[in-house]
Coordinates of C-alpha atoms in Angstrom, one line a residue:
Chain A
X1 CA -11.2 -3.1 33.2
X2 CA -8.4 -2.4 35.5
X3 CA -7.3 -5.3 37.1
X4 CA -7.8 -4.1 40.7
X5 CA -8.2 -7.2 41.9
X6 CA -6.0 -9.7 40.9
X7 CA -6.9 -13.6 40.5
X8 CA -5.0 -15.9 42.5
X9 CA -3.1 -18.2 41.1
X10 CA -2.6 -21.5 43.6
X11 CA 1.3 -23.1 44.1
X12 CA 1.0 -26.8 43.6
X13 CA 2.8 -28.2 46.6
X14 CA 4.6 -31.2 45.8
X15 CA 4.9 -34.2 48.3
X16 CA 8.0 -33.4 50.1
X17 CA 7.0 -30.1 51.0
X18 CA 6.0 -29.4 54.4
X19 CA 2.8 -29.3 55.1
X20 CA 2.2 -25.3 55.0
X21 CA -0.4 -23.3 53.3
X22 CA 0.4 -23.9 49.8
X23 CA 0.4 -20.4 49.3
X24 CA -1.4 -18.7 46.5
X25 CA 0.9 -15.5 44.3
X26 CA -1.8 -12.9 42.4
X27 CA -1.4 -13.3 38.5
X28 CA 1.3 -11.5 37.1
X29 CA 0.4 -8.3 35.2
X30 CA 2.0 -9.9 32.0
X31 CA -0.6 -12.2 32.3
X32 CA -3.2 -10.4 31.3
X33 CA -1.5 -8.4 28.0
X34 CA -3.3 -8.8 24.5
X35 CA -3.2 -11.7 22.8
X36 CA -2.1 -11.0 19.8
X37 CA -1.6 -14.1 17.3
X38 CA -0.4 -11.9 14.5
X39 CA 2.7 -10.4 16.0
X40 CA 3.4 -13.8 17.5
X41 CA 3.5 -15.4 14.2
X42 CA 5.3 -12.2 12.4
X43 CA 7.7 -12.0 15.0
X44 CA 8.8 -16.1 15.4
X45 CA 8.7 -16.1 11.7
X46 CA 11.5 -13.8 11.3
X47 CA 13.5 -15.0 14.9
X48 CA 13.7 -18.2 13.4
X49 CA 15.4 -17.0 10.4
X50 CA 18.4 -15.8 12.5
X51 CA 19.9 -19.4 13.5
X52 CA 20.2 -20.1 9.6
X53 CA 23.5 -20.9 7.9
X54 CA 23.8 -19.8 4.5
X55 CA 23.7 -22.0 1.6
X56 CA 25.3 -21.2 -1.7
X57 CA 26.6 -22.7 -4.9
X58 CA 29.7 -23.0 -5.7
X59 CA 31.1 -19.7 -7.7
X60 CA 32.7 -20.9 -9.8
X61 CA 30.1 -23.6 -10.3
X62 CA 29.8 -24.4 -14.6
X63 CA 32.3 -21.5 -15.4
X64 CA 35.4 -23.7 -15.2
X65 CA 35.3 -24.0 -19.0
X66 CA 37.1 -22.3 -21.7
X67 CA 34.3 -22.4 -24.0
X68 CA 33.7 -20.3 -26.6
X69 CA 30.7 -19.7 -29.0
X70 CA 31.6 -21.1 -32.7
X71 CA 29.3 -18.1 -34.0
X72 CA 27.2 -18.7 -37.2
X73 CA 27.4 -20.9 -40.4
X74 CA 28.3 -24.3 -38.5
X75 CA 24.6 -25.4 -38.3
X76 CA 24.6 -25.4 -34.6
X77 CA 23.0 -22.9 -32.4
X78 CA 24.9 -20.1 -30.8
X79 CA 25.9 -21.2 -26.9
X80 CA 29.3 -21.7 -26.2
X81 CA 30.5 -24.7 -26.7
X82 CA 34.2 -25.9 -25.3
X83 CA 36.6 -26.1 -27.0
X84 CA 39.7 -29.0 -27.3
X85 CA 39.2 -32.4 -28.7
X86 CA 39.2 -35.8 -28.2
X87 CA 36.7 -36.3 -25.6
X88 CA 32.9 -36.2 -25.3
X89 CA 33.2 -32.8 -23.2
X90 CA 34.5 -30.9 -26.6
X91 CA 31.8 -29.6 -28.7
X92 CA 29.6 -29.6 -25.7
X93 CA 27.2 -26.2 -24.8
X94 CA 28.6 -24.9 -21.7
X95 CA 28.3 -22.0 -19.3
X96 CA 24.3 -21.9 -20.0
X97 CA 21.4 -22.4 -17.3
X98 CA 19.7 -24.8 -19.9
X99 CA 23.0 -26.4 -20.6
X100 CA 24.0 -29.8 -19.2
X101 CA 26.8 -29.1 -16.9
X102 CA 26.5 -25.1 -17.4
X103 CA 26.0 -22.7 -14.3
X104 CA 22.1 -22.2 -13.2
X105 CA 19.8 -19.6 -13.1
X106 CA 20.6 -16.8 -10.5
X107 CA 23.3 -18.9 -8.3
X108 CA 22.7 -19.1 -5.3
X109 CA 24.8 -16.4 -3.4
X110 CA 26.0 -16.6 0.6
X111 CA 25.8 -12.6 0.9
X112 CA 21.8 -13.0 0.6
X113 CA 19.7 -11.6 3.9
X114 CA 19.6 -14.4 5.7
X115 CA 18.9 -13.0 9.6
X116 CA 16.0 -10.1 10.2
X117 CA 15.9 -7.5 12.4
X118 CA 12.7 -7.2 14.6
X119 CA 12.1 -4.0 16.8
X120 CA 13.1 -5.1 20.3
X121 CA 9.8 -3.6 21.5
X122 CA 7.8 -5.8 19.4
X123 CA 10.0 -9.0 20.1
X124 CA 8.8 -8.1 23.9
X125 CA 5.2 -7.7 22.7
X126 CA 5.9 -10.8 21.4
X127 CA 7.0 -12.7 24.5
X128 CA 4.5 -10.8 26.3
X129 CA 1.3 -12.0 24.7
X130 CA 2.8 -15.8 24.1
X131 CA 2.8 -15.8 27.9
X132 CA -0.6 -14.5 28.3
X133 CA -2.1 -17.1 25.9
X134 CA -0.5 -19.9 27.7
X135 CA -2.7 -19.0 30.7
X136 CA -5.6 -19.5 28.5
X137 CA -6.8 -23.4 29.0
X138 CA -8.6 -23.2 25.7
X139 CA -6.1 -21.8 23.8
X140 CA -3.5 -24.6 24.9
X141 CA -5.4 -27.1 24.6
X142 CA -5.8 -25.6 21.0
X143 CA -2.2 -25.8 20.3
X144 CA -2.4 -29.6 21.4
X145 CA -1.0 -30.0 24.6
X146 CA -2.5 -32.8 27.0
X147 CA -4.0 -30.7 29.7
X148 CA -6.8 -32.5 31.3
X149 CA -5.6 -33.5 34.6
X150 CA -3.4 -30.1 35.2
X151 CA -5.5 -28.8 38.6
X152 CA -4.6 -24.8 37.3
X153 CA -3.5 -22.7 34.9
X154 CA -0.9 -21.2 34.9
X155 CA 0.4 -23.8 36.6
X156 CA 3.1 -22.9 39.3
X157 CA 4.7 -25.3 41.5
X158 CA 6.5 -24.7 44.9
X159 CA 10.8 -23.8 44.7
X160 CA 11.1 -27.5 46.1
X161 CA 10.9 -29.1 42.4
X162 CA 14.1 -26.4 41.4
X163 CA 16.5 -28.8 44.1
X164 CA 15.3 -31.6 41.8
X165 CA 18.5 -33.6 40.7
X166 CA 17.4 -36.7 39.5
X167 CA 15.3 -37.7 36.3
X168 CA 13.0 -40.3 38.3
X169 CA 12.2 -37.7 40.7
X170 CA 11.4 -35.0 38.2
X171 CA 9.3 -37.4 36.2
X172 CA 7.6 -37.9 39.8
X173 CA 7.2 -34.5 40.3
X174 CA 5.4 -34.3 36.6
X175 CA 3.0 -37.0 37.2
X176 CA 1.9 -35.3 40.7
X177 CA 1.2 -32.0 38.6
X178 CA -0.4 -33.5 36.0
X179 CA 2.0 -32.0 33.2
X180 CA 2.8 -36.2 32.3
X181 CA 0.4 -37.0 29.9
X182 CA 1.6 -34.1 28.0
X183 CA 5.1 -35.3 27.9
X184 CA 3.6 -38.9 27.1
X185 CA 2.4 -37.4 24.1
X186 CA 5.7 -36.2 23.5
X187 CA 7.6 -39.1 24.1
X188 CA 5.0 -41.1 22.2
X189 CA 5.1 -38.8 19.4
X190 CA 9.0 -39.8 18.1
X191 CA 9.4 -40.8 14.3
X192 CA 11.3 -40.7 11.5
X193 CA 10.9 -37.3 9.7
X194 CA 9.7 -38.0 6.2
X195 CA 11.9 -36.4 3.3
X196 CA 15.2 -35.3 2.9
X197 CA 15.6 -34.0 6.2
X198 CA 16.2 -37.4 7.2
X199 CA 19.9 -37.5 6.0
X200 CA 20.4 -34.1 6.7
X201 CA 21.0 -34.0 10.1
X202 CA 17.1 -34.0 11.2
X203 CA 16.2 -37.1 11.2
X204 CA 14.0 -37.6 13.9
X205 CA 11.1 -35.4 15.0
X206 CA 8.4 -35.0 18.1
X207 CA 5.8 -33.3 19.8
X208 CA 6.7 -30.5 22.2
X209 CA 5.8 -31.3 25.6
X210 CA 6.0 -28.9 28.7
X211 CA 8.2 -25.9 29.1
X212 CA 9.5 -25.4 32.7
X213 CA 10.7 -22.0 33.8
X214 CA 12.8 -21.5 36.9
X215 CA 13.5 -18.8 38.3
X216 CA 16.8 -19.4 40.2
X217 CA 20.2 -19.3 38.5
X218 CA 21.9 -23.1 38.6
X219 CA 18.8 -24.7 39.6
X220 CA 19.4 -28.6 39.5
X221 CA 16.1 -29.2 37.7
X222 CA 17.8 -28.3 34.3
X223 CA 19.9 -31.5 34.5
X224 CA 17.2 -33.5 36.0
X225 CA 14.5 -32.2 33.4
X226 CA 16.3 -32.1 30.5
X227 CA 16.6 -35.8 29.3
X228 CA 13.1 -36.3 28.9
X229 CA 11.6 -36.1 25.8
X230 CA 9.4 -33.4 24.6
X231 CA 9.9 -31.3 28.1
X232 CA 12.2 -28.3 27.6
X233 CA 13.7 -26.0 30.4
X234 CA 13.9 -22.0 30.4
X235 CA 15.0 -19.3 33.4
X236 CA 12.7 -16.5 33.6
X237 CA 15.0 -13.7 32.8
X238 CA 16.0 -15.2 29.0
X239 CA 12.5 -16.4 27.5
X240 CA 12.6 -17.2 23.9
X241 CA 9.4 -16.7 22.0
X242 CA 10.6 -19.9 19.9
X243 CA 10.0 -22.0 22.9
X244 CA 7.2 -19.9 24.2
X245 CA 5.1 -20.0 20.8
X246 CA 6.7 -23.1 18.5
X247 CA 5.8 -22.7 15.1
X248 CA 4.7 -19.5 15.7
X249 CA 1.2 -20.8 17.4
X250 CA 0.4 -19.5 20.7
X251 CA -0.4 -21.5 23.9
X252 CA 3.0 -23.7 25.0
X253 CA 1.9 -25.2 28.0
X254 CA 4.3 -23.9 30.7
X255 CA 4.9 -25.2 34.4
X256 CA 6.3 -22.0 36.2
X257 CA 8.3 -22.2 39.7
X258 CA 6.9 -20.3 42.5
X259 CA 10.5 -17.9 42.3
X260 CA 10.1 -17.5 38.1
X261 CA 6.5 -16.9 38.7
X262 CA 6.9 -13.8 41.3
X263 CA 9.9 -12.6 39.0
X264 CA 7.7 -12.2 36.2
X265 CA 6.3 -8.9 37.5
X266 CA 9.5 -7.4 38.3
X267 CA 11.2 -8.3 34.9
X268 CA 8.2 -7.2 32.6
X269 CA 6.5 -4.7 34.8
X270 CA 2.6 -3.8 34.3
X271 CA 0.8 -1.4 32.4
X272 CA 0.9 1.4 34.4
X273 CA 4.5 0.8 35.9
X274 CA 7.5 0.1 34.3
X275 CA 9.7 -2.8 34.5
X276 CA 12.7 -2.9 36.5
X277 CA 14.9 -5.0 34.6
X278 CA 14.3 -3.9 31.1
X279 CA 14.6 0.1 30.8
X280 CA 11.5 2.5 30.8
X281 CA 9.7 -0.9 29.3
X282 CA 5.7 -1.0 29.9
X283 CA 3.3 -3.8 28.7
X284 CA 1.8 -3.0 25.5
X285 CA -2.3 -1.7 26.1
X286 CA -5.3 -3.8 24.6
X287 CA -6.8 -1.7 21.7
X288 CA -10.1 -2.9 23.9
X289 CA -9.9 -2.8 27.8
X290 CA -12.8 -5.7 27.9
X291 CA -13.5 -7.6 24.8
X292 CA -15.7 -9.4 26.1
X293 CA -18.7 -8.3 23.5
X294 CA -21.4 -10.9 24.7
X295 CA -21.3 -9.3 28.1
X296 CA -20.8 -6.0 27.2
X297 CA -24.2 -5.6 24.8
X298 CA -25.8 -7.6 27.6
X299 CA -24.6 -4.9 30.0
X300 CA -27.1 -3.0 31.9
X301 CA -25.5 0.5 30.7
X302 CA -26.4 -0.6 26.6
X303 CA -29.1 -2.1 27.0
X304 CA -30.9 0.8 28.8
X305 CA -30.1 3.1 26.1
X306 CA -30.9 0.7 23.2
X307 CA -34.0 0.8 21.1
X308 CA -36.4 -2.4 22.1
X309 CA -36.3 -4.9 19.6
X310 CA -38.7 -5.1 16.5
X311 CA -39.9 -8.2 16.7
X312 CA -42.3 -8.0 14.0
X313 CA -41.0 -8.2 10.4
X314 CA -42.6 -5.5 8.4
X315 CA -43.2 -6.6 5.0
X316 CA -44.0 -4.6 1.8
X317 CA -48.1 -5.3 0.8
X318 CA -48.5 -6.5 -2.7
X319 CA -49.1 -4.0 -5.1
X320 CA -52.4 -4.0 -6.5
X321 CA -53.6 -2.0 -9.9
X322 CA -55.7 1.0 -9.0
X323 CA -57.2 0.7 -13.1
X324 CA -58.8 -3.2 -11.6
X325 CA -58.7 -3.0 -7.9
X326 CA -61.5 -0.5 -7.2
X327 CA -60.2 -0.2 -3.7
X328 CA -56.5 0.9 -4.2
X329 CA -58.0 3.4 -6.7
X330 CA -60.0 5.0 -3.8
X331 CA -57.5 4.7 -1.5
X332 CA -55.0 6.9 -4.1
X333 CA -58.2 9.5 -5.3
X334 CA -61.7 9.1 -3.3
X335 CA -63.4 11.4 -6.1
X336 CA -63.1 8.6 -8.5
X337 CA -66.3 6.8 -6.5
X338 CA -68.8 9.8 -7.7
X339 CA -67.5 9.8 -10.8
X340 CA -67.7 6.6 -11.4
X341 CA -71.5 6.5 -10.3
X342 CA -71.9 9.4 -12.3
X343 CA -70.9 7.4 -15.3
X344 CA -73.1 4.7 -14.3
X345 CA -76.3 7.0 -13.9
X346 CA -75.2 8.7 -17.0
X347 CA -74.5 5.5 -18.8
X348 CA -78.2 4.0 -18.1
X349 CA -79.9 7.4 -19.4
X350 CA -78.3 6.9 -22.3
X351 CA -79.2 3.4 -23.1
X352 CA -83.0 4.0 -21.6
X353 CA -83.2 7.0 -23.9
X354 CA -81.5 5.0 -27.3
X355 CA -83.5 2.3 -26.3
X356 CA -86.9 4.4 -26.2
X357 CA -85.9 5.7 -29.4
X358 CA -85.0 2.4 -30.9
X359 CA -88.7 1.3 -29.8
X360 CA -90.2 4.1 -31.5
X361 CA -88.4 3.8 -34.5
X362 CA -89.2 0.4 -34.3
X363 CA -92.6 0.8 -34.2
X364 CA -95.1 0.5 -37.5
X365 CA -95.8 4.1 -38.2
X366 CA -99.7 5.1 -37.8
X367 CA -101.4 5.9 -41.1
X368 CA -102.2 9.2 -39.4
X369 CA -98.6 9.8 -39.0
X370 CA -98.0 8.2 -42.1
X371 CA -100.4 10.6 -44.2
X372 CA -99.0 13.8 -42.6
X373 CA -95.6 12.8 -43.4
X374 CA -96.6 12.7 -47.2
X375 CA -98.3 15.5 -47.4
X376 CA -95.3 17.5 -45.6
X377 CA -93.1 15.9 -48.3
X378 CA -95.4 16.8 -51.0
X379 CA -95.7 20.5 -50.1
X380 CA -92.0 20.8 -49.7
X381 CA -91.3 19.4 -53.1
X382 CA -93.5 22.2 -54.3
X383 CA -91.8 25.0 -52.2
X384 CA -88.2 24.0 -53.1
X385 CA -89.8 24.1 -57.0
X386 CA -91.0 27.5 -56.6
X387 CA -87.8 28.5 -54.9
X388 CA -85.4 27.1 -57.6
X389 CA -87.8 29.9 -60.1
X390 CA -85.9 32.4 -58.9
X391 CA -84.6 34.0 -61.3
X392 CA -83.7 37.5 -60.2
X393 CA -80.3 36.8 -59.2
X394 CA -77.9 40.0 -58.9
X395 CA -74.5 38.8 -59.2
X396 CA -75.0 35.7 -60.6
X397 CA -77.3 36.4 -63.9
X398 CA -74.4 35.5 -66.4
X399 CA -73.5 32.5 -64.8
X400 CA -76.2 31.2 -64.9
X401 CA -77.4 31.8 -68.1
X402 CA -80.7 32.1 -67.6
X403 CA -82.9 33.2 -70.1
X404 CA -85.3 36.2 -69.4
Chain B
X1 CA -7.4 -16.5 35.3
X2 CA -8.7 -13.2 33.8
X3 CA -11.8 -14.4 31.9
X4 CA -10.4 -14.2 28.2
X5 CA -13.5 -13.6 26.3
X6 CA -14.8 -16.9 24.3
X7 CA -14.9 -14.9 21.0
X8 CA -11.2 -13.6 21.3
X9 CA -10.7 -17.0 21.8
X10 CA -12.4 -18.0 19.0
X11 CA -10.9 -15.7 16.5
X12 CA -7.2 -17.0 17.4
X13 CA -8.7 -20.4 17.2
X14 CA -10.9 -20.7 14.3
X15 CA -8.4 -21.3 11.9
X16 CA -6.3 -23.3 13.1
X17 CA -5.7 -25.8 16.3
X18 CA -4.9 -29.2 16.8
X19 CA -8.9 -30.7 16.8
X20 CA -9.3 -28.9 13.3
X21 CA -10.4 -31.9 10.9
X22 CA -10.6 -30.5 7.0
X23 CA -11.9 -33.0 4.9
X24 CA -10.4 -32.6 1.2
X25 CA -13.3 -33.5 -1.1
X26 CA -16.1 -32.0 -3.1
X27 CA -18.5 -32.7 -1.1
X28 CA -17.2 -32.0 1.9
X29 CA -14.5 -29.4 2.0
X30 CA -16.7 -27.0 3.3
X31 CA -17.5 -28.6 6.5
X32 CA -15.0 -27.8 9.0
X33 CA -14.8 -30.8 11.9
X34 CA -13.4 -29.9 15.0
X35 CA -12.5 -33.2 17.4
X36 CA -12.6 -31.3 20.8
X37 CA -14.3 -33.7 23.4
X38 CA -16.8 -30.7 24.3
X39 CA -18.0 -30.1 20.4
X40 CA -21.5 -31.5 20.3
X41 CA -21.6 -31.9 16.5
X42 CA -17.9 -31.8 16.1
X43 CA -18.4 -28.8 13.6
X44 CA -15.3 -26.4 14.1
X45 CA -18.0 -23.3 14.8
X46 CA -18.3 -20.6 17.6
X47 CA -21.0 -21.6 18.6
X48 CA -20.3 -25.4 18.8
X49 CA -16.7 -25.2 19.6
X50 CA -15.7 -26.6 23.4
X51 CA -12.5 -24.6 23.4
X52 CA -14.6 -21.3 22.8
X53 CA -17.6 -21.1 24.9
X54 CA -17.8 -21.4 28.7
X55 CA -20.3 -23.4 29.1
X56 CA -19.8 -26.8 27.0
X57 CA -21.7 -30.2 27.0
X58 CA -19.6 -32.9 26.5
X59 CA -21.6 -36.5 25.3
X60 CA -19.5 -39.5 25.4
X61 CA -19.6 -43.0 26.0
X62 CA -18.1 -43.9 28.9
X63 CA -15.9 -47.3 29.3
X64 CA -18.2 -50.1 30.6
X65 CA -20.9 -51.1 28.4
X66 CA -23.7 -49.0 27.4
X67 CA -23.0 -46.2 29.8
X68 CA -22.8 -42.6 28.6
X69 CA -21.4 -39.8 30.4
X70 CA -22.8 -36.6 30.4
X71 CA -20.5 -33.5 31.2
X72 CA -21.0 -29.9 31.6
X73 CA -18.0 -27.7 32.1
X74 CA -18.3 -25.3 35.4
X75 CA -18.2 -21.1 34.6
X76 CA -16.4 -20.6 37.8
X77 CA -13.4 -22.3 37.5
X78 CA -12.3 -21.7 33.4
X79 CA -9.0 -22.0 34.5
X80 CA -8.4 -24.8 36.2
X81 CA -8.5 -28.1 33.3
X82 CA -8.3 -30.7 35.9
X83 CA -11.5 -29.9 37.5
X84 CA -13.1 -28.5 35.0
X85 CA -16.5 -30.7 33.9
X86 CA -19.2 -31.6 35.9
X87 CA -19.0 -35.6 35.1
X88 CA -22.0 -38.0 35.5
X89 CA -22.3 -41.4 33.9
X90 CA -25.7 -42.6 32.5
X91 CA -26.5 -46.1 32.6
X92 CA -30.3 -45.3 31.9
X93 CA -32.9 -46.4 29.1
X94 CA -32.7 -44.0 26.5
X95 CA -36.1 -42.2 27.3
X96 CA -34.7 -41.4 30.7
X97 CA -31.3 -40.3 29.7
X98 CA -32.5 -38.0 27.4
X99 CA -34.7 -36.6 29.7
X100 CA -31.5 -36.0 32.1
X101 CA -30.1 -34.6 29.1
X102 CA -32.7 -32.5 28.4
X103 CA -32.8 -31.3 32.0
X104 CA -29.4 -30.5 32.5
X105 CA -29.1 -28.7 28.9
X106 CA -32.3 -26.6 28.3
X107 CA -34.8 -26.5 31.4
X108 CA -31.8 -25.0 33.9
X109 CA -31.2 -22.4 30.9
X110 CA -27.4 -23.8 30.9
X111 CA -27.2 -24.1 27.1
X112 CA -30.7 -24.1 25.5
X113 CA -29.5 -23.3 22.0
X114 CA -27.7 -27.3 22.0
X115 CA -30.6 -29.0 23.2
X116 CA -31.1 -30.4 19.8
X117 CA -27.3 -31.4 19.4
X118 CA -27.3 -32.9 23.0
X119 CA -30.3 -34.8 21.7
X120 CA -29.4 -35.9 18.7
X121 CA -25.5 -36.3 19.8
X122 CA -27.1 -38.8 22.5
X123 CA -28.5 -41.0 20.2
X124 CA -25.9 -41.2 17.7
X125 CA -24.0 -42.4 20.6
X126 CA -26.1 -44.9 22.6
X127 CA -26.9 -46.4 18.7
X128 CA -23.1 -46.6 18.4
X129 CA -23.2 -48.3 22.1
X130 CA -25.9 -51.1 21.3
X131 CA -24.0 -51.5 17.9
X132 CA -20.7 -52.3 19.1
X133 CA -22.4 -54.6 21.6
X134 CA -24.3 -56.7 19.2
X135 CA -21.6 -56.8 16.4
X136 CA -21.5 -55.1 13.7
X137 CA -24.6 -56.6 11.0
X138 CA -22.8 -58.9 9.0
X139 CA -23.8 -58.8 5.2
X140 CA -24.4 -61.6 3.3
X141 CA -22.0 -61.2 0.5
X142 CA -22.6 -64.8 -0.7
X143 CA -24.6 -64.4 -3.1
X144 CA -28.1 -67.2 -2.8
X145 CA -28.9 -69.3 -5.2
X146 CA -32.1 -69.2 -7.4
X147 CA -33.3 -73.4 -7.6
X148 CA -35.7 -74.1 -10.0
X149 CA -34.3 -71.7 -12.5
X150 CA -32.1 -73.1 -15.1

């Protein structure tokens, strides 16, 4: 998406401006950089640590004994103990971290690391994306700022509220733009901080309202602006991503004069060119030129080239047993329908032939049948007689023992 | 205002902003609330969410008695808060106002996926309205007296 076209961005005109055009300034290229919430939050985290003072213990903190161990065989344990007499100090353990009035664990030390470095390219990414998240409404609003009744964002008023040299009149000038409730909240917002903080210096605390930018060196609005509560004052050319991101979340809610809002471009530059005030500097590229996903698989060149949606849900059949379902089995081997018939013929043969047989056994035998099965009996008894007469036997005449 | 797209928005906002409500309980830690105006069911989700989506409904009672008003925020002009929402007050019966409701959510294809919450957010709230009218129900905490049993 190159930003051919850039939105306009409407200048509030406030009431003692003449009645011209209030003329309209295209959105600053920084405007649209990535908004990136994790280099925001990386980056505040370690600016803020370089306005700490160091804390220490003393050094010589529980050392300031001449204690010595009494070693073994006194039926005390081994710390040192000091040494003297006479009051309750002597005999006490000293120098330990467990010991009452001995040094603690690890003392504190002033040469730790207190301040960071951060890469001055990704302090500017930084900056960069906290000012393109406080033209998003959403994302303002997100961070808590009162923006119902602003008429734009970003929100730039005309050079005439930079000659602003009272407070009444800038608080005027707030309530025309809508940026009051905001500081409302601010002022509203003022308490006692709970804990210790209280006695150390920090004792009250309150929203953040507004952040104005001017663009003008030695404009009077910092004087008039900057005794209400909650509303804080920058120049364009030193931004601080402390006051542009506070607590490391993005979307401050800034009011930008017309003459910081048509520096912007020259001090940061845009994509393509480079910025004039800070060297062979260019604003960091999107890892996606429109991230707009909702329109983009809506977009006529996807969808043309995507499949059509399957709008009925297949779902697997139930498995049925070929050995009971007689259907499944044809399905997997049609012979199995002949064979099975085959069986079935086969099967009544049988039975009509055991059963015939059955009958006929069953049957009272006829005395015809009766007599011939006698007489067949009879004459076989006499054959197998005559047979077992034999007595010429070749091989076997010993054996047998048969008598000639 | 270059259109920041509502689920960029939503991934920097999800976790935390100012309307984020987490209740600590059992029961309940796992609803996220979310007390935008434009959040239907004031669930902190993407598709609920009034700082994510373009197009919100906003139901809400409005000051004078028994009125609701009914807002849908405008696509055109994201970037301009003040004029933002589409305001109308509703001083109807409630058969009528949720057909307006209806209208202006589903039929015009503005939002039909919260037809339901509009619905269902418009009777929570005219309920609420007739409540607060009528006083709260008082209960009778004193306990009655049985007579005849001794």
């Amino acid at each position: 998406m190159a930003a051919a076209a850039r939105p306009l961005v409407t200048v509030q005109a406030l009431e003692s401006d003449m009645a011209t055009d209030g003329a309209s300034l295209p959105l600053p290229e920084v405007m649209k950089a990535s908004i990136r919430p994790d280099i925001v939050n990386f980056v505040h985290s370690n600016i803020s640590k370089n306005s700490r003072q160091p804390y220490a213990v003393s050094r010589q903190a529980g050392h300031q004994t001449s204690a010595e161990s009494w070693g073994t065989g006194r039926a005390v344990s081994r710390i040192p103990r000091v040494s003297g007499g006479g009051t309750h100090r002597a005999g006490q353990g000293a120098f330990g971290n467990m010991c009452r009035g001995g040094r603690m664990f690890a003392p504190t030390r002033i040469w730790r690391r207190w301040h960071r470095k951060i890469n001055v390219n990704q302090k500017r990414y930084a900056v960069v994306s906290a000012i393109a998240a406080s033209c998003v409404p959403s994302l303002v609003m997100a961070r808590g700022h009162r923006i119902e009744s602003v008429p734009e964002l970003p929100l730039v008023v005309s050079d005439s509220a930079e000659g602003v040299e009272k407070t009444q009149n800038a608080i005027k000038v707030l309530k025309q733009i809508g940026a009051y409730p905001d500081a409302e909240k601010a002022k509203d917002s003022l308490g006692i901080r709970p804990g210790k903080g209280k006695m150390r210096n920090r004792r009250y605390i309150a929203r953040k309202g507004p952040l104005i930018v001017y663009g003008t060196e030695g404009a009077k609005l910092v004087k008039a602006f900057r005794n209400i509560p909650g509303v804080e004052i920058a120049n364009v050319e030193r931004l601080n991503l402390l006051k542009l991101a506070p607590g490391g979340h993005l979307g401050r809610f800034i009011i930008w004069t017309k003459s910081a809002f048509e520096k912007l471009d020259s001090i940061y530059g845009s994509f393509d060119k480079t910025s004039e005030k800070k060297r062979g500097y260019v604003l960091p590229r999107a890892k996606m030129a429109n991230a707009d996903l909702a329109r983009i698989i809506n977009s006529d060149e996807v969808q043309s080239v995507v499949k059509p949606i399957k709008k009925e849900v297949k779902r697997a059949p139930m498995k049925k047993n070929p050995l009971k379902n007689l259907n499944t089995m044809l399905r997997l081997n049609p012979y199995a329908k002949t064979a099975k018939r085959m069986a079935v013929l086969a099967e009544e043969q049988r039975k009509k032939a055991k059963k015939e047989k059955l009958d006929k056994k069953r049957q009272p035998i006829t005395k015809e049948e009766a007599a011939k099965i006698k007489s067949a009996s009879k004459s076989w008894y006499k054959t197998m007689i005559s047979d077992s007469d034999y007595a010429e036997f070749d091989v076997f005449t010993k054996w047998l023992g048969v008598s000639q | 205002m270059t259109t920041v797209p509502g689920q960029l928005i939503w991934e920097i906002v999800k976790r935390n902003n100012s309307f984020l409500v987490k209740e600590f309980g059992n029961g309940n830690q796992s609803v996220q609330f979310s007390k935008e105006p434009n959040n239907l069911y004031n669930l902190n989700s993407y598709k609920h969410s009034g700082l994510a989506n373009k197009k919100t409904i906003t139901i809400q009672p409005a000051g004078k008695d028994q009125s609701i008003l009914l807002a849908t925020s405008k696509t055109k002009q994201q970037a301009k808060p003040a004029s933002l929402l589409h305001k109308s007050i509703m001083k109807k019966e409630f058969n009528r106002m949720a057909k307006a409701v209806v209208n202006q959510v589903a039929v015009n294809y503005y939002r039909p996926d919260l037809k339901k919450a509009a619905l269902a957010r418009l009777s929570a709230v005219s309920k609420s309205l007739k409540v607060s009218k009528s006083g709260v129900k008082k209960k009778n905490r004193q306990a009655s007296r049985i007579y005849g049993r001794k």
